[in-house]
Amino acid sequence: MRTIDFVILAIYAVAIFGLAQWVSRDKGGHKKDSTDYFLAGKALPWWAIGASLIAANISAEQIIGMSGSGYALGLAIASYEWMAALTLLIVGKFFLPIFLKNNISTMPQFLEQRYGPSVRTLMAVFWLGLYVFVNLTSILWLGSIAVHTVTGVDQMTALIIIGVFALAYQLWGGLKAVALTDIVQVALLITGGLIIVFLSLNKISDGHGLVAGFQQIQAKFPEHFHMILDKASPHYKELPGLSVLFGGLWVMNVSYWGFNQYIIQRALGAKSLAEAQKGIAFAAYLKLLMPLIVVVPGLAALILAPNLLKPDQAYPEMMKLLPPGLLGLVFAALVAAIVASLAAKINSIATIFTLDVYAKAKKDASEQHLVLVGRITAVVAVIIGILAAKPLLGGADQVFQLIQEYTGFFTPGIVVIFMLGLFWKRATTASALVATAGSVILSLALKFGMPDMPFMNRVGLVFVLALVAAMLVSLIAPQKKEVNIVSLEGVSYKTTNVFNIASAGVVLILIALYAAWW
């Protein structure tokens, strides 16, 4: 990094901090209440929702981790991105109408309205633990690897700087400060990503362009260009064939995009259902673009940096190709992705703790007091994340795969309780608890009892078993006292022509992509 690179990075930091404070400022003497702070006053436009969904999702574990996985196992890892685009459309058409009609603010709140307070408390505590000790720590750790590799700054120093900055720029404004600046963050992320792709592929082709560079990689490493891996592949266990299209990946994607607070919170803050659905469609197209930015650099590293000690070094190594000035811009884009995703997690941790734990215990708390509690929670969460990052993740090779493995223990049960809660009236509180506990117990039993089973297949199998168990419990022991207050009255799954045409476009593009690299 030269002086010009640090200047560009400083300009980004000052600009994004100033913009966040400006867009989230209190107007006309109005003081922020909990809806303003945690749901942006339910006034987010479609472009902010779409950009913020991607900014919350694409971070260090996506850029660094998926480039590392691209380096290790190839283009097949792009299924996480491309199948997510289809999942988003399903969330927009079938889940959002119910959530918005029932004025849902948090996922634990929905669970309470559907199953009662015990399920809400259980899942609120679970998500807080997951977000702090898995999501927050992974973003901090992988982000600090990138900063250390490019700048030479001590990794722990980098980790602290990233955490403090992400906390500071959204601490006052809440979700509005995050969501309304994410369009800038995503624009910077895409620009920076495309620059590094262009330069790396152009270098491989000796100046003959992107397509020639991509073709050279494909010719030299044909085994890295199959979307559907067969059993002979050494990486079949990570991405087991057709499971990415018809199996466990669906369970993981539906859980992540449909029932994950720091993702769905953006859509819950929409000014209307139609606006939320347009934002969802916008995000789906951005997901189709993402493998170009997060997987191709890892493929390029196969030729440009063939002897890496760890796959996760692939993206930072590609950044070393950049000349002064451009390095600063691309590095700012990487920092933008890290900071935006980190801020999203921090805000959602504060939201769940404040609304689902604290407000339940202190029912007479004022709106301004809840906002204060949210800010304090954010500070505490970042401190814990900084302290826990190295002990938890310091020894992992492919952090992205590690995260998928860990969350896979819980996702089948989460999808079961939400799907039954949304679409089956007979589901009971007991069935939700059975599905949640059964998901973890079955996952652990299969992991150690059948260690050769691919984790994605395990997720699919556990989902089916937990679903059957939950339905049997509901039928054998019906709910004695009615707790379900979720209303489907007036809920319409009819979508606008814009959403329908956009959805058809996504499907056609996916068919073309999988046909090209099956």
Coordinates of C-alpha atoms in Angstrom, one line a residue:
M1 CA 0.0 0.0 0.0
R2 CA 1.3 3.4 -1.0
T3 CA 0.3 6.8 0.3
I4 CA -2.3 7.2 -2.5
D5 CA -3.9 3.9 -1.4
F6 CA -4.2 5.0 2.2
V7 CA -5.6 8.4 1.1
I8 CA -8.3 6.6 -0.9
L9 CA -9.1 4.3 2.0
A10 CA -9.3 7.3 4.4
I11 CA -11.7 9.2 1.9
Y12 CA -13.9 6.1 1.9
A13 CA -14.0 5.8 5.7
V14 CA -14.8 9.5 6.2
A15 CA -17.4 9.6 3.5
I16 CA -19.3 6.5 4.6
F17 CA -19.2 7.6 8.2
G18 CA -20.5 11.1 7.3
L19 CA -23.2 9.7 4.9
A20 CA -24.5 7.2 7.6
Q21 CA -24.9 10.0 10.1
W22 CA -26.6 12.3 7.6
V23 CA -29.2 9.8 6.3
S24 CA -30.1 8.7 9.8
R25 CA -30.3 12.1 11.4
D26 CA -33.3 13.0 13.5
K27 CA -35.6 15.5 11.7
G28 CA -37.8 18.2 13.2
G29 CA -37.0 17.4 16.8
H30 CA -38.2 13.8 16.5
K31 CA -36.3 11.4 18.7
K32 CA -35.7 7.8 17.4
D33 CA -38.0 5.1 18.7
S34 CA -37.5 1.4 18.4
T35 CA -39.1 1.2 15.0
D36 CA -36.8 4.0 13.7
Y37 CA -33.7 2.4 15.1
F38 CA -34.3 -1.3 14.4
L39 CA -36.6 -1.1 11.3
A40 CA -35.6 2.2 9.7
G41 CA -39.1 3.6 10.4
K42 CA -40.5 1.0 8.0
A43 CA -39.8 3.3 5.1
L44 CA -37.0 1.6 3.1
P45 CA -37.2 1.9 -0.7
W46 CA -36.6 -1.1 -3.0
W47 CA -33.0 -0.2 -4.0
A48 CA -31.9 0.2 -0.4
I49 CA -33.5 -3.2 0.5
G50 CA -31.8 -5.0 -2.5
A51 CA -28.4 -3.5 -1.9
S52 CA -28.6 -4.0 1.8
L53 CA -29.5 -7.7 1.5
I54 CA -26.3 -8.2 -0.6
A55 CA -24.2 -6.0 1.7
A56 CA -25.3 -7.9 4.7
N57 CA -24.5 -11.2 3.0
I58 CA -21.3 -10.5 1.0
S59 CA -18.5 -10.0 3.4
A60 CA -15.2 -11.5 4.4
E61 CA -16.5 -15.0 4.6
Q62 CA -17.9 -14.6 1.1
I63 CA -15.1 -12.8 -0.7
I64 CA -12.1 -14.4 1.1
G65 CA -13.8 -17.7 1.9
M66 CA -15.5 -18.4 -1.5
S67 CA -12.4 -17.3 -3.4
G68 CA -10.5 -19.8 -1.3
S69 CA -13.1 -22.5 -2.1
G70 CA -12.9 -21.6 -5.8
Y71 CA -9.2 -22.1 -5.6
A72 CA -9.6 -25.4 -3.7
L73 CA -12.6 -27.0 -5.5
G74 CA -13.7 -24.8 -8.4
L75 CA -16.7 -23.1 -9.9
A76 CA -19.1 -25.5 -8.2
I77 CA -19.0 -23.4 -5.1
A78 CA -20.9 -20.7 -7.0
S79 CA -24.1 -22.8 -6.4
Y80 CA -24.3 -21.1 -3.0
E81 CA -24.8 -17.8 -4.9
W82 CA -26.8 -18.9 -7.9
M83 CA -29.3 -21.0 -6.0
A84 CA -29.7 -18.2 -3.4
A85 CA -31.1 -16.0 -6.2
L86 CA -33.9 -18.5 -6.7
T87 CA -34.5 -18.8 -3.0
L88 CA -34.8 -15.0 -2.7
L89 CA -37.7 -15.1 -5.1
I90 CA -39.5 -17.8 -3.1
V91 CA -39.0 -15.7 0.1
G92 CA -40.4 -12.6 -1.6
K93 CA -43.5 -14.4 -3.0
F94 CA -44.5 -16.7 -0.2
F95 CA -42.9 -15.6 3.1
L96 CA -42.8 -11.8 3.1
P97 CA -46.6 -11.4 2.6
I98 CA -47.2 -13.2 5.9
F99 CA -44.5 -11.4 7.8
L100 CA -45.5 -8.0 6.7
K101 CA -49.2 -8.6 7.1
N102 CA -48.6 -9.6 10.8
N103 CA -46.2 -6.6 11.5
I104 CA -43.3 -8.9 12.3
S105 CA -40.2 -7.1 13.5
T106 CA -38.0 -10.1 14.5
M107 CA -38.0 -13.8 13.7
P108 CA -38.3 -14.7 17.4
Q109 CA -41.4 -12.5 17.5
F110 CA -43.0 -14.5 14.7
L111 CA -42.2 -17.7 16.6
E112 CA -44.0 -16.4 19.7
Q113 CA -47.1 -15.4 17.8
R114 CA -47.2 -18.8 16.2
Y115 CA -45.9 -21.1 19.0
G116 CA -45.8 -19.2 22.3
P117 CA -43.2 -17.5 24.4
S118 CA -41.0 -20.5 25.2
V119 CA -40.0 -21.0 21.5
R120 CA -39.3 -17.3 21.1
T121 CA -37.0 -17.2 24.1
L122 CA -35.2 -20.4 23.1
M123 CA -34.5 -19.2 19.5
A124 CA -33.6 -15.7 20.5
V125 CA -30.9 -17.0 22.8
F126 CA -29.8 -19.4 20.0
W127 CA -29.6 -16.7 17.4
L128 CA -27.7 -14.3 19.7
G129 CA -25.1 -17.0 20.3
L130 CA -24.8 -17.9 16.6
Y131 CA -24.5 -14.3 15.4
V132 CA -21.9 -13.3 18.0
F133 CA -19.8 -16.4 18.1
V134 CA -20.1 -17.6 14.5
N135 CA -21.0 -14.7 12.2
L136 CA -19.4 -11.8 14.0
T137 CA -16.2 -13.6 14.7
S138 CA -15.8 -15.0 11.2
I139 CA -16.2 -11.6 9.5
L140 CA -13.7 -10.0 11.9
W141 CA -11.2 -12.8 11.5
L142 CA -11.3 -13.1 7.7
G143 CA -11.4 -9.3 7.4
S144 CA -8.4 -8.9 9.5
I145 CA -6.5 -11.5 7.3
A146 CA -7.2 -9.4 4.2
V147 CA -6.1 -6.2 5.9
H148 CA -2.9 -7.8 7.3
T149 CA -2.0 -9.4 3.9
V150 CA -2.4 -6.2 1.9
T151 CA -1.2 -3.5 4.4
G152 CA 1.1 -5.4 6.7
V153 CA -0.8 -4.1 9.7
D154 CA -0.7 -6.5 12.7
Q155 CA -3.8 -8.8 12.3
M156 CA -5.2 -8.2 15.8
T157 CA -4.8 -4.4 15.3
A158 CA -6.7 -4.7 12.0
L159 CA -9.4 -6.8 13.7
I160 CA -10.0 -4.2 16.3
I161 CA -10.0 -1.3 13.8
I162 CA -12.6 -3.1 11.6
G163 CA -14.8 -3.9 14.6
V164 CA -14.7 -0.4 16.1
F165 CA -15.4 1.3 12.7
A166 CA -18.4 -1.0 11.9
L167 CA -19.8 -0.3 15.3
A168 CA -19.3 3.5 15.2
Y169 CA -20.8 4.3 11.8
Q170 CA -24.2 2.6 12.6
L171 CA -24.3 3.1 16.4
W172 CA -26.3 6.3 16.3
G173 CA -28.5 5.7 13.3
G174 CA -29.3 2.0 13.5
L175 CA -30.8 0.1 10.5
K176 CA -31.4 3.3 8.5
A177 CA -27.7 4.2 8.7
V178 CA -26.8 0.8 7.5
A179 CA -29.4 0.2 4.7
L180 CA -29.3 3.7 3.1
T181 CA -25.5 3.6 2.8
D182 CA -25.4 0.0 1.5
I183 CA -26.1 1.1 -2.1
V184 CA -22.7 2.9 -1.9
Q185 CA -21.1 0.0 -0.3
V186 CA -22.4 -2.5 -2.9
A187 CA -21.5 -0.2 -5.8
L188 CA -18.0 0.0 -4.4
L189 CA -17.8 -3.7 -3.8
I190 CA -18.9 -4.5 -7.4
T191 CA -16.6 -2.0 -8.9
G192 CA -13.6 -3.2 -6.9
G193 CA -14.4 -6.8 -7.6
L194 CA -14.7 -6.2 -11.4
I195 CA -11.3 -4.4 -11.4
I196 CA -9.5 -7.3 -9.8
V197 CA -11.2 -9.8 -12.1
F198 CA -10.3 -7.8 -15.2
L199 CA -6.6 -7.4 -14.1
S200 CA -6.1 -11.0 -13.1
L201 CA -7.7 -12.5 -16.2
N202 CA -6.0 -10.0 -18.4
K203 CA -2.6 -10.9 -16.9
I204 CA -3.3 -14.6 -17.5
S205 CA -4.1 -14.0 -21.2
D206 CA -1.1 -11.6 -21.6
G207 CA -3.4 -8.7 -22.4
H208 CA -5.8 -10.6 -24.6
G209 CA -8.8 -9.9 -22.4
L210 CA -11.1 -11.5 -19.8
V211 CA -12.6 -14.2 -22.0
A212 CA -9.2 -15.4 -23.2
G213 CA -8.0 -15.5 -19.6
F214 CA -11.0 -17.4 -18.4
Q215 CA -10.6 -19.9 -21.2
Q216 CA -7.0 -20.5 -20.3
I217 CA -7.9 -21.3 -16.7
Q218 CA -10.7 -23.7 -17.9
A219 CA -8.3 -25.4 -20.3
K220 CA -5.6 -25.9 -17.7
F221 CA -7.9 -26.9 -14.8
P222 CA -11.0 -28.5 -16.4
E223 CA -11.8 -30.3 -13.2
H224 CA -12.5 -26.9 -11.6
F225 CA -15.3 -26.1 -14.0
H226 CA -18.1 -28.6 -13.1
M227 CA -21.1 -27.2 -11.3
I228 CA -22.4 -30.8 -10.4
L229 CA -19.6 -32.9 -8.9
D230 CA -19.7 -36.7 -9.3
K231 CA -18.6 -39.1 -6.6
A232 CA -15.2 -39.5 -8.1
S233 CA -14.4 -35.8 -7.3
P234 CA -12.2 -35.3 -4.2
H235 CA -14.5 -32.5 -3.2
Y236 CA -17.8 -34.5 -3.5
K237 CA -18.1 -34.4 0.3
E238 CA -18.3 -30.6 0.3
L239 CA -20.7 -30.3 -2.7
P240 CA -22.4 -33.7 -3.2
G241 CA -23.7 -33.7 -6.8
L242 CA -27.4 -33.0 -7.2
S243 CA -27.9 -32.1 -3.6
V244 CA -27.0 -28.5 -4.6
L245 CA -30.1 -28.4 -6.8
F246 CA -32.6 -30.7 -5.1
G247 CA -31.2 -31.4 -1.6
G248 CA -29.7 -29.9 1.5
L249 CA -28.6 -26.7 -0.1
W250 CA -32.2 -25.7 -0.4
V251 CA -32.7 -26.2 3.4
M252 CA -29.7 -24.0 4.1
N253 CA -30.7 -21.3 1.6
V254 CA -34.3 -21.1 2.8
S255 CA -33.1 -20.8 6.4
Y256 CA -30.5 -18.1 5.6
W257 CA -32.6 -15.9 3.3
G258 CA -36.1 -16.5 4.7
F259 CA -35.7 -16.8 8.5
N260 CA -32.4 -15.1 9.3
Q261 CA -32.8 -11.8 11.2
Y262 CA -29.9 -9.9 9.8
I263 CA -31.1 -10.7 6.2
I264 CA -34.9 -10.5 6.4
Q265 CA -34.8 -7.4 8.7
R266 CA -34.1 -5.3 5.6
A267 CA -37.4 -6.5 3.9
L268 CA -39.3 -6.1 7.2
G269 CA -38.3 -2.4 7.1
A270 CA -39.9 -1.8 3.7
K271 CA -42.4 0.9 3.0
S272 CA -44.8 -1.7 1.4
L273 CA -44.9 -5.4 0.3
A274 CA -44.5 -4.5 -3.3
E275 CA -41.4 -2.4 -2.5
A276 CA -39.9 -5.3 -0.5
Q277 CA -40.5 -7.7 -3.4
K278 CA -38.9 -5.3 -5.9
G279 CA -35.9 -5.1 -3.5
I280 CA -35.8 -8.9 -3.3
A281 CA -35.8 -9.2 -7.1
F282 CA -33.0 -6.7 -7.3
A283 CA -31.0 -8.7 -4.8
A284 CA -31.5 -11.9 -6.8
Y285 CA -29.9 -10.4 -9.9
L286 CA -27.0 -9.1 -7.8
K287 CA -26.6 -12.7 -6.5
L288 CA -26.3 -14.0 -10.0
L289 CA -23.4 -11.6 -10.5
M290 CA -21.5 -12.4 -7.3
P291 CA -19.6 -15.5 -8.4
L292 CA -17.8 -13.3 -11.0
I293 CA -16.5 -11.2 -8.1
V294 CA -16.0 -13.8 -5.3
V295 CA -15.2 -17.1 -7.1
V296 CA -13.3 -16.1 -10.3
P297 CA -10.4 -14.5 -8.4
G298 CA -9.8 -17.8 -6.7
L299 CA -9.8 -19.6 -10.1
A300 CA -7.3 -17.0 -11.4
A301 CA -5.0 -17.7 -8.4
L302 CA -4.6 -21.3 -9.7
I303 CA -2.3 -19.9 -12.3
L304 CA -1.1 -16.6 -10.8
A305 CA -0.4 -18.0 -7.2
P306 CA -0.2 -21.8 -7.6
N307 CA 1.6 -22.6 -4.3
L308 CA -0.6 -21.0 -1.6
L309 CA -0.3 -22.5 1.9
K310 CA -4.0 -21.9 2.6
P311 CA -6.8 -21.4 0.0
D312 CA -8.1 -18.4 1.9
Q313 CA -5.0 -16.5 0.8
A314 CA -6.2 -16.5 -2.8
Y315 CA -8.1 -13.2 -2.9
P316 CA -5.5 -11.2 -0.9
E317 CA -2.8 -12.5 -3.2
M318 CA -4.8 -11.3 -6.3
M319 CA -5.0 -7.9 -4.7
K320 CA -1.2 -7.7 -4.8
L321 CA -1.4 -7.5 -8.6
L322 CA -3.1 -4.0 -8.4
P323 CA -1.0 -0.9 -9.0
P324 CA -1.0 2.1 -6.5
G325 CA -4.4 3.9 -6.5
L326 CA -6.3 0.9 -7.8
L327 CA -5.1 -1.1 -4.9
G328 CA -6.5 1.5 -2.6
L329 CA -9.9 1.5 -4.4
V330 CA -10.2 -2.3 -4.4
F331 CA -9.1 -2.5 -0.8
A332 CA -11.7 0.1 0.1
A333 CA -14.3 -2.1 -1.7
L334 CA -13.2 -5.1 0.4
V335 CA -13.3 -3.1 3.6
A336 CA -16.8 -1.8 2.5
A337 CA -18.0 -5.4 2.2
I338 CA -16.6 -6.3 5.6
V339 CA -17.9 -3.2 7.4
A340 CA -21.4 -3.3 5.8
S341 CA -21.9 -7.0 6.7
L342 CA -20.5 -6.5 10.2
A343 CA -22.8 -3.6 10.8
A344 CA -25.8 -5.6 9.7
K345 CA -25.0 -8.4 12.2
I346 CA -24.3 -5.9 15.0
N347 CA -27.7 -4.2 14.4
S348 CA -29.6 -7.5 14.3
I349 CA -27.9 -8.7 17.5
A350 CA -29.0 -5.4 19.1
T351 CA -32.5 -5.9 17.7
I352 CA -33.0 -9.4 18.9
F353 CA -31.6 -8.8 22.4
T354 CA -33.5 -5.5 22.9
L355 CA -36.9 -6.6 21.5
D356 CA -37.0 -10.3 22.2
V357 CA -35.1 -10.5 25.5
Y358 CA -34.9 -7.1 27.3
A359 CA -38.3 -5.7 26.3
K360 CA -40.0 -8.9 27.4
A361 CA -38.3 -8.7 30.8
K362 CA -38.9 -4.9 31.2
K363 CA -42.3 -4.3 29.7
D364 CA -42.5 -0.7 30.9
A365 CA -39.3 0.5 29.1
S366 CA -39.7 3.6 27.1
E367 CA -38.9 3.8 23.4
Q368 CA -35.8 5.9 23.9
H369 CA -34.7 3.5 26.6
L370 CA -34.9 0.6 24.2
V371 CA -32.8 2.4 21.7
L372 CA -30.2 3.0 24.4
V373 CA -30.2 -0.7 25.3
G374 CA -29.8 -1.5 21.6
R375 CA -26.7 0.7 21.4
I376 CA -25.2 -0.8 24.5
T377 CA -25.8 -4.3 23.2
A378 CA -24.1 -3.4 20.0
V379 CA -21.0 -2.3 21.9
V380 CA -20.9 -5.4 24.1
A381 CA -21.4 -7.7 21.0
V382 CA -18.4 -6.2 19.2
I383 CA -16.1 -6.5 22.3
I384 CA -17.0 -10.2 22.6
G385 CA -16.5 -10.8 18.9
I386 CA -13.0 -9.2 19.0
L387 CA -12.0 -11.2 22.0
A388 CA -13.4 -14.5 20.6
A389 CA -12.3 -14.4 16.9
K390 CA -8.8 -15.8 17.2
P391 CA -9.5 -18.5 19.7
L392 CA -12.4 -19.8 17.6
L393 CA -11.1 -19.4 14.1
G394 CA -7.4 -19.1 14.2
G395 CA -6.8 -22.7 13.1
A396 CA -9.3 -23.1 10.3
D397 CA -8.3 -23.6 6.6
Q398 CA -11.6 -22.9 4.8
V399 CA -13.6 -20.8 7.1
F400 CA -16.6 -20.6 4.7
Q401 CA -17.0 -24.4 4.7
L402 CA -16.6 -24.4 8.5
I403 CA -19.4 -21.9 8.9
Q404 CA -21.7 -24.0 6.7
E405 CA -20.9 -27.1 8.6
Y406 CA -21.6 -25.5 12.0
T407 CA -24.8 -23.8 11.1
G408 CA -26.0 -27.0 9.3
F409 CA -26.6 -28.6 12.7
F410 CA -29.4 -26.1 13.4
T411 CA -30.8 -25.1 10.0
P412 CA -33.0 -28.2 9.4
G413 CA -35.0 -27.6 12.6
I414 CA -35.3 -23.9 11.9
V415 CA -36.7 -24.5 8.5
V416 CA -39.2 -27.1 9.8
I417 CA -40.6 -24.9 12.6
F418 CA -41.0 -21.9 10.2
M419 CA -42.4 -23.8 7.3
L420 CA -45.0 -25.6 9.5
G421 CA -45.7 -22.3 11.3
L422 CA -46.3 -20.5 8.1
F423 CA -48.3 -23.1 6.2
W424 CA -49.7 -25.8 8.6
K425 CA -52.2 -24.8 11.2
R426 CA -51.9 -28.0 13.3
A427 CA -48.3 -27.5 14.2
T428 CA -47.9 -27.2 18.0
T429 CA -45.4 -25.7 20.5
A430 CA -44.2 -29.2 21.4
S431 CA -43.6 -30.0 17.7
A432 CA -41.4 -26.9 17.4
L433 CA -39.3 -27.9 20.4
V434 CA -39.0 -31.4 19.1
A435 CA -37.8 -30.2 15.7
T436 CA -35.3 -27.8 17.2
A437 CA -33.8 -30.3 19.6
G438 CA -34.1 -33.2 17.1
S439 CA -32.2 -31.2 14.5
V440 CA -29.1 -30.8 16.7
I441 CA -29.2 -34.4 18.1
L442 CA -29.7 -36.0 14.7
S443 CA -27.0 -33.9 13.1
L444 CA -24.5 -34.8 15.8
A445 CA -25.5 -38.5 15.6
L446 CA -25.1 -38.6 11.8
K447 CA -21.8 -36.6 11.9
F448 CA -20.1 -39.0 14.2
G449 CA -22.1 -42.2 13.3
M450 CA -21.7 -41.7 9.5
P451 CA -18.7 -39.4 9.2
D452 CA -18.4 -40.0 5.4
M453 CA -21.8 -38.6 4.7
P454 CA -21.5 -35.2 2.9
F455 CA -22.8 -32.5 5.3
M456 CA -25.2 -31.1 2.7
N457 CA -26.8 -34.6 2.4
R458 CA -26.9 -34.7 6.2
V459 CA -28.8 -31.4 6.3
G460 CA -31.3 -32.7 3.8
L461 CA -31.8 -36.0 5.7
V462 CA -32.1 -34.3 9.1
F463 CA -34.7 -31.9 7.7
V464 CA -36.9 -34.7 6.5
L465 CA -36.6 -36.6 9.8
A466 CA -37.2 -33.5 11.9
L467 CA -40.2 -32.6 9.7
V468 CA -41.8 -36.1 10.1
A469 CA -41.1 -36.0 13.9
A470 CA -42.7 -32.5 14.2
M471 CA -45.8 -33.5 12.2
L472 CA -46.2 -36.8 14.2
V473 CA -46.0 -34.9 17.5
S474 CA -48.6 -32.4 16.3
L475 CA -51.0 -35.1 15.3
I476 CA -50.5 -37.3 18.4
A477 CA -50.6 -34.5 20.9
P478 CA -52.7 -31.6 19.6
Q479 CA -52.3 -28.1 21.1
K480 CA -54.5 -27.9 24.2
K481 CA -54.4 -24.2 24.6
E482 CA -54.4 -22.1 21.4
V483 CA -51.3 -19.9 21.1
N484 CA -51.3 -19.2 17.4
I485 CA -52.2 -15.6 16.7
V486 CA -50.6 -15.4 13.2
S487 CA -53.2 -14.3 10.8
L488 CA -53.4 -15.3 7.1
E489 CA -56.6 -13.3 6.6
G490 CA -56.0 -10.9 3.7
V491 CA -52.6 -12.3 2.8
S492 CA -52.2 -12.4 -0.9
Y493 CA -49.4 -14.3 -2.8
K494 CA -50.2 -12.4 -6.0
T495 CA -47.2 -10.5 -7.2
T496 CA -46.7 -7.6 -9.7
N497 CA -45.8 -8.0 -13.3
V498 CA -42.3 -6.5 -12.6
F499 CA -41.6 -9.2 -10.0
N500 CA -43.0 -11.9 -12.2
I501 CA -40.9 -10.9 -15.2
A502 CA -37.8 -10.5 -13.1
S503 CA -38.3 -13.9 -11.6
A504 CA -38.6 -15.5 -15.1
G505 CA -35.4 -13.8 -16.1
V506 CA -33.6 -15.3 -13.0
V507 CA -34.8 -18.8 -13.8
L508 CA -33.7 -18.6 -17.5
I509 CA -30.3 -17.3 -16.5
L510 CA -29.9 -20.2 -14.0
I511 CA -30.8 -22.7 -16.6
A512 CA -28.2 -21.3 -19.0
L513 CA -25.5 -21.2 -16.4
Y514 CA -26.0 -24.8 -15.2
A515 CA -26.3 -26.0 -18.8
A516 CA -23.0 -24.3 -19.7
W517 CA -21.0 -25.8 -16.8
W518 CA -22.9 -28.9 -15.7

